mmCIF file of C-alpha atoms in Angstrom:
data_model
loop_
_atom_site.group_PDB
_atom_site.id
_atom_site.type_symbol
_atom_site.label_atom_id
_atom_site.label_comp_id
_atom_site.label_asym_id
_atom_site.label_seq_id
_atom_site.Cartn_x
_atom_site.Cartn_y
_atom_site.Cartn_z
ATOM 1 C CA UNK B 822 21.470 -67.661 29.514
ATOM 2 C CA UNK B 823 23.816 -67.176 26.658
ATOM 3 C CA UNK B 824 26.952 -67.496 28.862
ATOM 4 C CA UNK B 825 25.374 -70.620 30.760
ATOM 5 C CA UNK B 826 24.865 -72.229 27.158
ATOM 6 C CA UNK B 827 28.101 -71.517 25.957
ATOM 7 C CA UNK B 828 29.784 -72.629 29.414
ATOM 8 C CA UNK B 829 28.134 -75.874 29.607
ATOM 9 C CA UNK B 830 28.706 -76.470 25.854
ATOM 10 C CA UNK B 831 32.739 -75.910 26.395
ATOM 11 C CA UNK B 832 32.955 -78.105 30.015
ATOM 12 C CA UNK B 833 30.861 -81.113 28.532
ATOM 13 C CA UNK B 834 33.311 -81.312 25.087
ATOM 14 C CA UNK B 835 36.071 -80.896 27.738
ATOM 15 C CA UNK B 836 35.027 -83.823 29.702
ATOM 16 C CA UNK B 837 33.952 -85.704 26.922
ATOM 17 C CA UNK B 838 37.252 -85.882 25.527
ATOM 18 C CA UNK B 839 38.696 -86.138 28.863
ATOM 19 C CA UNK B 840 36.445 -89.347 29.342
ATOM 20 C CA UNK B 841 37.369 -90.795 25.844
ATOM 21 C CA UNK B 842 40.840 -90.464 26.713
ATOM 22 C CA UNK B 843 40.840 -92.085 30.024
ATOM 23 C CA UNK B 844 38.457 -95.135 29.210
ATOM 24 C CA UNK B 845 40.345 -95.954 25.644
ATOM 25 C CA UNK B 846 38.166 -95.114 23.078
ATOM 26 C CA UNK B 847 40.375 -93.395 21.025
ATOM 27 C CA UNK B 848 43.648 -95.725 20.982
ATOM 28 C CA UNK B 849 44.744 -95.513 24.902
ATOM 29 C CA UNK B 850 42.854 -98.364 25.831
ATOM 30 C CA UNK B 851 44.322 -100.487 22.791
ATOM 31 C CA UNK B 852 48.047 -99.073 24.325
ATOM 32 C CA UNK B 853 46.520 -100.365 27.935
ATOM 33 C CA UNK B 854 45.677 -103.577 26.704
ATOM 34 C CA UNK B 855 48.879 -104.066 25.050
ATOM 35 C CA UNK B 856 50.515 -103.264 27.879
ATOM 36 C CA UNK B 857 48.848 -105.586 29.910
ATOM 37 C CA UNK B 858 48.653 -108.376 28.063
ATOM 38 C CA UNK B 859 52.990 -107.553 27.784
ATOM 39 C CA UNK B 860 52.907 -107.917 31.186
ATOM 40 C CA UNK B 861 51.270 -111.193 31.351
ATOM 41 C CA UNK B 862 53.705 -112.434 28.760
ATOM 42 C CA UNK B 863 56.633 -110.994 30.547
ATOM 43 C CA UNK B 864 55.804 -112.927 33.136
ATOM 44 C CA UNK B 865 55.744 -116.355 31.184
ATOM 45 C CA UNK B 866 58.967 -115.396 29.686
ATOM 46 C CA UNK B 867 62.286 -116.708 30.621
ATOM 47 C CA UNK B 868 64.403 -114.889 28.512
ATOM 48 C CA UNK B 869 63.331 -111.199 27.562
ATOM 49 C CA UNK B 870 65.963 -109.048 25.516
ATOM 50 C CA UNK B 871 66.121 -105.290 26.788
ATOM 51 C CA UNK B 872 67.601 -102.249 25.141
ATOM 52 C CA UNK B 873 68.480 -98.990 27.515
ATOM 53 C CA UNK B 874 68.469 -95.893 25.317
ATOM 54 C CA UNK B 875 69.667 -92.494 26.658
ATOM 55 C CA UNK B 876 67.475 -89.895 25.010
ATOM 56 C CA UNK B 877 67.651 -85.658 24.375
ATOM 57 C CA UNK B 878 64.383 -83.463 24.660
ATOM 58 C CA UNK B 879 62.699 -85.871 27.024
ATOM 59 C CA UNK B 880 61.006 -83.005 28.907
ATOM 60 C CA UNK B 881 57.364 -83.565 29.464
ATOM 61 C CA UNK B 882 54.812 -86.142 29.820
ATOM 62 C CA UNK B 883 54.017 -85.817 26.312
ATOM 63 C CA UNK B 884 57.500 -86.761 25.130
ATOM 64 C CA UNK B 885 57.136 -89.970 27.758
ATOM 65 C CA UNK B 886 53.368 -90.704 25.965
ATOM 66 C CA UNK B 887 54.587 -90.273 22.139
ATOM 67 C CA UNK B 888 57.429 -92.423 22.750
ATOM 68 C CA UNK B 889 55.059 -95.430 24.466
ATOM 69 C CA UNK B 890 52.759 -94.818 21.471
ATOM 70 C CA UNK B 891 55.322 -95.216 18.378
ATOM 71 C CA UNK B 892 57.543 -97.745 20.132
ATOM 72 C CA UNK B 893 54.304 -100.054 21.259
ATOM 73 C CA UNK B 894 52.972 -100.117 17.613
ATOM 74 C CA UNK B 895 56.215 -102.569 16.736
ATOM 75 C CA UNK B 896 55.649 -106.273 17.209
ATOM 76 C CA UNK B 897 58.698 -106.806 18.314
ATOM 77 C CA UNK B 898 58.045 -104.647 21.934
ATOM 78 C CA UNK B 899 56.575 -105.501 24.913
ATOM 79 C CA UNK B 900 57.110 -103.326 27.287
ATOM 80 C CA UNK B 901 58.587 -99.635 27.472
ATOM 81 C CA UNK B 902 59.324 -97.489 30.427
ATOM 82 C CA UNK B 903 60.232 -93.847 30.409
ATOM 83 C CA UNK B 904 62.245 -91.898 33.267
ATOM 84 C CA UNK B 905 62.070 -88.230 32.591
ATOM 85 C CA UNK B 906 64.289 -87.365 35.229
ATOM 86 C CA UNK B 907 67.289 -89.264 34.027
ATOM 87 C CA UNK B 908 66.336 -88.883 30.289
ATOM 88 C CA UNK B 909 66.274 -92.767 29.655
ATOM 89 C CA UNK B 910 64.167 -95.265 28.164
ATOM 90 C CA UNK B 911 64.113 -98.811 28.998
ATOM 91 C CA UNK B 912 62.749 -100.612 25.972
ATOM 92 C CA UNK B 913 61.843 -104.489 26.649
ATOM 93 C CA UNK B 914 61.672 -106.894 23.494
ATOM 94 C CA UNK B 915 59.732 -110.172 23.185
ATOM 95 C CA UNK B 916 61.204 -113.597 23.492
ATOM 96 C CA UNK B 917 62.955 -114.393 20.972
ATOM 97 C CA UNK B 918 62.322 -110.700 18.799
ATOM 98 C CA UNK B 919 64.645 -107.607 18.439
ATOM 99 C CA UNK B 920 65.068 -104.331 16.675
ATOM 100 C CA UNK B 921 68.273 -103.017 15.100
ATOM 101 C CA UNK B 922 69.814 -99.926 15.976
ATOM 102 C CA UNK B 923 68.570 -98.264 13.048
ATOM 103 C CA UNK B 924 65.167 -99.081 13.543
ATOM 104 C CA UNK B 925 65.453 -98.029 16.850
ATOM 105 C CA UNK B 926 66.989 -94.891 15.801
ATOM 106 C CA UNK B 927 63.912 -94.066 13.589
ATOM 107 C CA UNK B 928 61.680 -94.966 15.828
ATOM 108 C CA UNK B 929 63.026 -92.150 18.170
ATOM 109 C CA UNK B 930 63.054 -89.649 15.201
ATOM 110 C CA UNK B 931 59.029 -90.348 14.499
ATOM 111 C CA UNK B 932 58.551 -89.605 17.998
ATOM 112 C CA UNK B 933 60.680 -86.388 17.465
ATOM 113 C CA UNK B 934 62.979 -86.979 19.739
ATOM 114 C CA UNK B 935 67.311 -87.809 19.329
ATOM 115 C CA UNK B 936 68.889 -91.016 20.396
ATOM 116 C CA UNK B 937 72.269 -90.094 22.036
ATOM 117 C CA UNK B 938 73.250 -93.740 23.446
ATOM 118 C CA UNK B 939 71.969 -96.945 22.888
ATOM 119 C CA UNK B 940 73.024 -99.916 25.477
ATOM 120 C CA UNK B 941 71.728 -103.294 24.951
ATOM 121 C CA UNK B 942 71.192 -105.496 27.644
ATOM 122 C CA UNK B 943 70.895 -109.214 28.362
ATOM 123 C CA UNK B 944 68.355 -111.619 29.334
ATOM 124 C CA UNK B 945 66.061 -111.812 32.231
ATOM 125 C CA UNK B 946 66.650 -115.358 34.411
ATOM 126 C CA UNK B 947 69.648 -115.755 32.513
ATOM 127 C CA UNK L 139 27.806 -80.607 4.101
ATOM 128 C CA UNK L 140 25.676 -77.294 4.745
ATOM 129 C CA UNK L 141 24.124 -78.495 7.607
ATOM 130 C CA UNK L 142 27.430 -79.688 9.380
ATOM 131 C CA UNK L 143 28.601 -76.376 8.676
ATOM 132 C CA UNK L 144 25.795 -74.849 10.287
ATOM 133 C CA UNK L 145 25.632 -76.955 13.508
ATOM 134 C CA UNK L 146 29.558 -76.225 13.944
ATOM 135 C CA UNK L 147 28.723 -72.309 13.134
ATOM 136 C CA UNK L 148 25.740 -72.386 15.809
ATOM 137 C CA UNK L 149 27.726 -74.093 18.608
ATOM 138 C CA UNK L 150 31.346 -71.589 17.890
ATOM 139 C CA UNK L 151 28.393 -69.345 18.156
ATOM 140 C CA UNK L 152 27.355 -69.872 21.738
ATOM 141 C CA UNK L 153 30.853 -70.261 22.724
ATOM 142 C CA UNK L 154 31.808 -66.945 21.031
ATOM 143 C CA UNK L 155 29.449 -65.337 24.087
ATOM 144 C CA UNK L 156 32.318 -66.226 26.635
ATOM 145 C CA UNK L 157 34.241 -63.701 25.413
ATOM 146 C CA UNK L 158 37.779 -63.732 23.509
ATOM 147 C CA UNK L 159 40.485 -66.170 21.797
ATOM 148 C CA UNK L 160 43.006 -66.758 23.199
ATOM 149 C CA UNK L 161 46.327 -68.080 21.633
ATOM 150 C CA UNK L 162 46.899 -71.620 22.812
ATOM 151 C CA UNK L 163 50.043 -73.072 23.591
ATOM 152 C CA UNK L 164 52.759 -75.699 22.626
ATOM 153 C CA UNK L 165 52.908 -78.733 20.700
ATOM 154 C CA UNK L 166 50.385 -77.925 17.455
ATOM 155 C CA UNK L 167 52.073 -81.453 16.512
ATOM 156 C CA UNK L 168 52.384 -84.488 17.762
ATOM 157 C CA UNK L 169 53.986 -87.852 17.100
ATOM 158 C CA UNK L 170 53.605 -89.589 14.047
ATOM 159 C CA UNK L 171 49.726 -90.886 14.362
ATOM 160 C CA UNK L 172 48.633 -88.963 17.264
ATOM 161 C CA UNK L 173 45.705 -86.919 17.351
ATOM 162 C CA UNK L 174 45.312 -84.219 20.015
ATOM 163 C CA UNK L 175 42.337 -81.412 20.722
ATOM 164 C CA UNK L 176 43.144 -78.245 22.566
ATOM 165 C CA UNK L 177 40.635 -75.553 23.477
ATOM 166 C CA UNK L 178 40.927 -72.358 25.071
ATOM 167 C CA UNK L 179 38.674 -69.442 26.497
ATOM 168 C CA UNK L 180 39.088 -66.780 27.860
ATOM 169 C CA UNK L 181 38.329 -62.746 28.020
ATOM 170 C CA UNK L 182 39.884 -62.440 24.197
ATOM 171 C CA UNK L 183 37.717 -65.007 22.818
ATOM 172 C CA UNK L 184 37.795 -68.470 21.953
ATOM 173 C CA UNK L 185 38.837 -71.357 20.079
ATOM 174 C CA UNK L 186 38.906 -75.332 19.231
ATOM 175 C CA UNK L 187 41.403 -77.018 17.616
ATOM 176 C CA UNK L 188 41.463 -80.697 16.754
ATOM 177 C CA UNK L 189 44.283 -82.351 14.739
ATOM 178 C CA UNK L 190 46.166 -85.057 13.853
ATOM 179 C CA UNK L 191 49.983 -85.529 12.866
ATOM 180 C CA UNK L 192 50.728 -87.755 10.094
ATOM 181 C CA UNK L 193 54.577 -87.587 10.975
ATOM 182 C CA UNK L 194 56.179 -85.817 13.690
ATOM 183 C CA UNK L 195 56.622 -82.706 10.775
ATOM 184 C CA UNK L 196 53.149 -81.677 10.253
ATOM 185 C CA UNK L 197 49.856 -81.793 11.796
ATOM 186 C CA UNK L 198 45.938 -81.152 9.921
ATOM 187 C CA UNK L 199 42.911 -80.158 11.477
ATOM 188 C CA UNK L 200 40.025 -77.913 12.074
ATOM 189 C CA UNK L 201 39.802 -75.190 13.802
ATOM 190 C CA UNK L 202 37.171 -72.807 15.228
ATOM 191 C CA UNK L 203 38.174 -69.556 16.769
ATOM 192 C CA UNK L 204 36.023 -65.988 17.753
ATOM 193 C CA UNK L 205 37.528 -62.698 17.715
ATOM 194 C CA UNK L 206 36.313 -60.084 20.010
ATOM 195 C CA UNK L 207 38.075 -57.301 18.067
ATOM 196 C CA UNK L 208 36.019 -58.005 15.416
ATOM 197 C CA UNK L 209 32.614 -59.840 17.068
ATOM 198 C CA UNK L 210 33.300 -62.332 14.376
ATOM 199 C CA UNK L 211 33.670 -66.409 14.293
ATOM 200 C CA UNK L 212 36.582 -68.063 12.076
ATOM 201 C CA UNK L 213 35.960 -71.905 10.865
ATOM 202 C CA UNK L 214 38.328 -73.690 8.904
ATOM 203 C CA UNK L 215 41.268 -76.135 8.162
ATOM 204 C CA UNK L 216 45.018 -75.496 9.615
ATOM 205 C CA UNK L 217 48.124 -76.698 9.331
ATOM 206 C CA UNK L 218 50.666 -76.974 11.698
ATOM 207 C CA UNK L 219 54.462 -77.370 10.669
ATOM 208 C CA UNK L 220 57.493 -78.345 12.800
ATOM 209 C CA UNK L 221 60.167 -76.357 11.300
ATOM 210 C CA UNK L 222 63.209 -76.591 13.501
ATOM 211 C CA UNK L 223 63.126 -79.047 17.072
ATOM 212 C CA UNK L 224 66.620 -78.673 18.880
ATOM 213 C CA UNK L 225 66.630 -81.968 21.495
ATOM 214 C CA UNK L 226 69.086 -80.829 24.397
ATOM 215 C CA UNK L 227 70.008 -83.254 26.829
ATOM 216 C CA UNK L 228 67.650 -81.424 29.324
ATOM 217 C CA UNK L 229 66.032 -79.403 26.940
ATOM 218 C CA UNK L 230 63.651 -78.606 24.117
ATOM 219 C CA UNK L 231 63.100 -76.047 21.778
ATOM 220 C CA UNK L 232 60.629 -75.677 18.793
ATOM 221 C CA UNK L 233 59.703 -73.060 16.204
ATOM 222 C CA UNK L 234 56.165 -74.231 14.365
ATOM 223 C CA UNK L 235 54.441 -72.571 11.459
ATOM 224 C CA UNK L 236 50.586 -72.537 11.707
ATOM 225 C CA UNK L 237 48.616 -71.198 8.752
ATOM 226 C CA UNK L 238 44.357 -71.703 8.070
ATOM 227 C CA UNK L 239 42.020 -70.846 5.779
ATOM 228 C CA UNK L 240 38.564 -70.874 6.468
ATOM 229 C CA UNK L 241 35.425 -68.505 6.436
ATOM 230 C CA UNK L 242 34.633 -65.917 8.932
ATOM 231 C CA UNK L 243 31.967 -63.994 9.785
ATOM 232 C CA UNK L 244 30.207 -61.423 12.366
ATOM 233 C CA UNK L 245 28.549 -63.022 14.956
ATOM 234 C CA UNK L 246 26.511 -59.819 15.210
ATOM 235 C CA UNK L 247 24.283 -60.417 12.362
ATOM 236 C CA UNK L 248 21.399 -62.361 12.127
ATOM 237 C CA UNK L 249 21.662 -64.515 8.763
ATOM 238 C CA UNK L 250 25.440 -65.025 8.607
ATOM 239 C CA UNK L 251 24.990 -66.321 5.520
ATOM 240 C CA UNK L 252 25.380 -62.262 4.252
ATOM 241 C CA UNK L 253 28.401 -62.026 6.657
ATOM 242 C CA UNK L 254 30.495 -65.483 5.198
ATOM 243 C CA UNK L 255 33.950 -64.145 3.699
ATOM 244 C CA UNK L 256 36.990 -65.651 3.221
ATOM 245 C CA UNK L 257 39.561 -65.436 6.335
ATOM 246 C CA UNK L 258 42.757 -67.338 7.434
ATOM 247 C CA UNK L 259 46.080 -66.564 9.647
ATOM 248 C CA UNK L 260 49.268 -67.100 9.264
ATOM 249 C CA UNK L 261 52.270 -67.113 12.015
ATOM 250 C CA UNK L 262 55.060 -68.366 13.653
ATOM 251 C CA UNK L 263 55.534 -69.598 17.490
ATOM 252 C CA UNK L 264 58.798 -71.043 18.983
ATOM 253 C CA UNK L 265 59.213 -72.312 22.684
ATOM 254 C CA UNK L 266 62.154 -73.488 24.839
ATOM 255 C CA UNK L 267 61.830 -75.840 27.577
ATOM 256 C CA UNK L 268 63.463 -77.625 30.048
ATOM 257 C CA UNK L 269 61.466 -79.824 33.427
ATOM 258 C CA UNK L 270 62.114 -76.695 34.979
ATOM 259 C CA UNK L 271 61.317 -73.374 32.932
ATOM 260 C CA UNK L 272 59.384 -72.557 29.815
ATOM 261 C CA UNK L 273 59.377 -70.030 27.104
ATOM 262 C CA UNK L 274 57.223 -68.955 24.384
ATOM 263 C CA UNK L 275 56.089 -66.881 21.831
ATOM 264 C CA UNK L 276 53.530 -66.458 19.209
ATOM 265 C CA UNK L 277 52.513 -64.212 16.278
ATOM 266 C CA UNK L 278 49.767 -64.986 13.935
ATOM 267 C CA UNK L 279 48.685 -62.549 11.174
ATOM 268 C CA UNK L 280 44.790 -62.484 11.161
ATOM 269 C CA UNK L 281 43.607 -61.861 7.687
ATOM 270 C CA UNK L 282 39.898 -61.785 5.525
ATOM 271 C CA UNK L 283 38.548 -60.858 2.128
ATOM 272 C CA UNK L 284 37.778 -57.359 3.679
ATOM 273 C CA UNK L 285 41.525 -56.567 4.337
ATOM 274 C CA UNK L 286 40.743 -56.346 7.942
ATOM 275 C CA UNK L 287 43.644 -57.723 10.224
ATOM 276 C CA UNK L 288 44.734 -57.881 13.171
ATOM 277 C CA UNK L 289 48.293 -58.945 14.732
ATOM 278 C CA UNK L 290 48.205 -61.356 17.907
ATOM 279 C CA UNK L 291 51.114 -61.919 19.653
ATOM 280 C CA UNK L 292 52.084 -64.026 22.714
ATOM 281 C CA UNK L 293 54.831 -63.911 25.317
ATOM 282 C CA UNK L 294 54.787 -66.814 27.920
ATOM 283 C CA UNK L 295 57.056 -67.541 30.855
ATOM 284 C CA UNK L 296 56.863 -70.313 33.253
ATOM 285 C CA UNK L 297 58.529 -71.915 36.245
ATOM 286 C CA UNK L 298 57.878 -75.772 37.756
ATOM 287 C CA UNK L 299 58.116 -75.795 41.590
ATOM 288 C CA UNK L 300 58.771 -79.333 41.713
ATOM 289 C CA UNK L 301 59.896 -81.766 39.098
ATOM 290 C CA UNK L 302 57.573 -84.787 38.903
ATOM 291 C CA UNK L 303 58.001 -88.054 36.898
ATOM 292 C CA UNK L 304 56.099 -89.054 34.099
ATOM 293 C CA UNK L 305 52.547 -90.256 35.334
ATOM 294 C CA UNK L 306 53.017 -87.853 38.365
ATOM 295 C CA UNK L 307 50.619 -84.622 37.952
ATOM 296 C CA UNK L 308 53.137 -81.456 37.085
ATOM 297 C CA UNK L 309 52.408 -77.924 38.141
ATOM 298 C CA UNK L 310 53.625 -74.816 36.598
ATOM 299 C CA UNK L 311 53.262 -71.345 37.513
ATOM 300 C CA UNK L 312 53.297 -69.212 34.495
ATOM 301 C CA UNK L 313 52.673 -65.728 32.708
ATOM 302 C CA UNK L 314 51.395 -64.664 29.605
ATOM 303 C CA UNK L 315 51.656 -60.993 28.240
ATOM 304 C CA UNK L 316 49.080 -60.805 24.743
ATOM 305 C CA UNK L 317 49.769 -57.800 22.592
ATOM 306 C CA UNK L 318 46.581 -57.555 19.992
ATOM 307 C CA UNK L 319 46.869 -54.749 17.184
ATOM 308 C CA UNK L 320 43.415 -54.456 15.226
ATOM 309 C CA UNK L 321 43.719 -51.375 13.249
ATOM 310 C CA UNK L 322 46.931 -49.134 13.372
ATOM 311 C CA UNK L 323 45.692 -46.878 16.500
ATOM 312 C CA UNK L 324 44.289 -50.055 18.235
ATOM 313 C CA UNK L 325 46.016 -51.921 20.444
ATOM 314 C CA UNK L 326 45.341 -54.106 23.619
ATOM 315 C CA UNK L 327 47.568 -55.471 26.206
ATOM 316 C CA UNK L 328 46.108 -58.198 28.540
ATOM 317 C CA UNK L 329 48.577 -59.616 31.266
ATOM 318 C CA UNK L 330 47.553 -63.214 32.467
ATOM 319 C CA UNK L 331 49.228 -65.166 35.423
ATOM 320 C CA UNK L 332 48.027 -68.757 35.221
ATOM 321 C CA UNK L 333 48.495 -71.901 36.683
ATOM 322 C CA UNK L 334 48.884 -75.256 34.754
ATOM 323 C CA UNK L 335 48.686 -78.572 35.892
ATOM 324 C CA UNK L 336 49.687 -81.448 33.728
ATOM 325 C CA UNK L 337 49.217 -85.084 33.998
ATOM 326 C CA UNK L 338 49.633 -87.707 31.889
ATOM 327 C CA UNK L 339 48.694 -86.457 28.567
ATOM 328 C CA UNK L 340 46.127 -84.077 29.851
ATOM 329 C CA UNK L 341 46.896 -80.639 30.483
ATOM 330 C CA UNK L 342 44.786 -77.611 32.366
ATOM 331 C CA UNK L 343 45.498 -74.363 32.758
ATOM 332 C CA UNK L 344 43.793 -71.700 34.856
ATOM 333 C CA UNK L 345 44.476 -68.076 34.904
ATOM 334 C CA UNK L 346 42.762 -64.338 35.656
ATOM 335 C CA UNK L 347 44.007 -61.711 33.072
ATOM 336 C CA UNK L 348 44.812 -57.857 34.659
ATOM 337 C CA UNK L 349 41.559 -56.432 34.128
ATOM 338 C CA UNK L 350 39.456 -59.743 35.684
ATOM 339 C CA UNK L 351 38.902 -62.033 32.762
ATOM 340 C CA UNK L 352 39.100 -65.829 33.534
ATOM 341 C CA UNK L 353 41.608 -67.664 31.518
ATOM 342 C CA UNK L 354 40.552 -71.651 31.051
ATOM 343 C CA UNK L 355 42.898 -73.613 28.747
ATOM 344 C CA UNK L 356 43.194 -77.808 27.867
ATOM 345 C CA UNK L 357 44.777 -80.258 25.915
ATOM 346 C CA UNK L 358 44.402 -83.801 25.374
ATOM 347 C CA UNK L 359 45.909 -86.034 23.521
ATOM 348 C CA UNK L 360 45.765 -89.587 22.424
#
């Protein structure tokens, strides 16, 4: 009866925090609303400034998920995408917003992880 | 505050009846605002963390955590400190201080108000990593006001069979060697192979130990 308890007790925090994570409760769905409402705006936007960054200690999902979460808190982002396999991150601003390489630089450093090269990029429709 | 403690001390309770602790892997910190809960059971015991990381240095939370050497529960506050991260261009490596201090007592008794006593650990765990292969290993230092303690160390190994992308679920196949010394003429040795699967920011892991016990492992983190 004991073990049952106990089992039960352990599976439902489980899925409980397995739930909160996947329907937002906790600060995912504020990152999935951002992200969607970027994408809207993308879409509206003519010109859209983009900054490729090469990145060490990319290794795991984790790394990909911290880096969304610190770089999606700045006003100045819209969009972020992270390849794990080539150890890149493609970092989209909004119209008419940028970050310095500085800031970007920190911003990879509170996510723990080292900016090796940082390529800027044009505009979209340009 | 009494009664908080005492619903947290009656569920740790039941979950103490599973069996043993266990120590849990990687990544006691996260990034700079994150908060992440692991939990882990298996045939040494038990144990629930919950924290969140200020800064990518440090991390707070509470923990909960049985020990079946000693048929005794552990409750309290730990800290988790990054104290060296080496970024490779394909790789990762960490070494983490994690320290609590808390109250413990035997799960054996009936009042455990005559059992509370002051406990907390102290230890060290560093892990390599690349998308392919893992390594790790842990020592904590399990101490209380009755100058019982008890050494728990970890050695990990893994291998990915296929590298996914991020979003893409990740499989590892992996084992764990624990090396627990209670007293000085007490010592167990439980050898665990495991699978883990990791998507997203959720992580499972499944194993069965040498001598049968069932391994059960998660993280998630927002």
């Amino acid at each position: 009866m004991n073990y049952l308890l106990g089992k039960t007790f352990f599976l439902t925090v489980f899925f409980m925090l397995f739930l909160q994570s996947s329907l937002g409760l906790a600060g995912t769905g504020e990152q999935k609303a951002s992200a969607s409402q970027s994408e809207v705006t993308s879409t509206k936007e003519t010109c859209k400034s983009k900054v490729q960054a090469k990145v060490n200690g990319l290794v795991c999902d984790f790394c990909a998920r911290s880096l969304e979460k610190v770089f999606l808190k700045k006003s100045e982002v819209s969009q972020i995408k992270v390849d794990l396999k080539a150890g890149v991150v493609d970092i989209s601003m909004k119209e008419g917003k940028t970050l310095d390489d500085t800031t970007i630089k920190t911003l990879f450093a509170d996510a723990g992880y080292d900016l090796k090269t940082l390529t800027k990029g044009g505009c979209d429709g340009a | 505050m009494r009664p908080l403690f005492w619903v947290f001390s009656a569920l740790m309770s039941v979950l103490l009846l599973l069996g043993d602790a266990q120590l849990l892997q990687a990544r006691p910190v996260s990034h700079a605002g994150g908060y992440t809960a692991m939990g882990s059971m298996s045939s040494t015991g038990q144990s629930l963390h919950v924290h969140y990381s200020p800064s990518v240095k440090y991390s707070l939370g509470y923990r909960a955590e049985s020990y079946r050497q000693w048929s005794s529960m552990f409750q309290g506050a730990q800290l988790n400190i990054l104290l060296i991260r080496l970024n490779g261009e394909a790789s990762q490596a960490n070494v983490y201080f994690k320290g609590a201090a808390g109250m413990q007592y035997a799960l054996s008794h009936s009042d455990i108000t005559k059992e509370l006593e002051p406990a907390g650990f102290a230890g060290l765990a560093a892990d390599w990593e690349t998308r392919r292969y893992f390594v790790r290993y842990e020592g904590r230092l399990i101490l209380d006001a009755s100058i019982n303690h008890m050494l728990r160390q970890s050695f990990r190994l893994g291998i990915a069979p296929y590298l996914g992308d991020y979003g893409e679920l990740h499989t590892w196949f992996m084992g764990q060697l624990d090396y627990i010394t209670a007293t000085a003429d007490s010592h167990s040795i439980v050898v665990t192979p495991l699978v883990r699967f990791f998507y997203h920011t959720y992580l499972f892991e499944f194993g069965i130990s040498h001598h049968g016990g069932v391994l059960f492992n998660f993280i998630v983190r927002t």
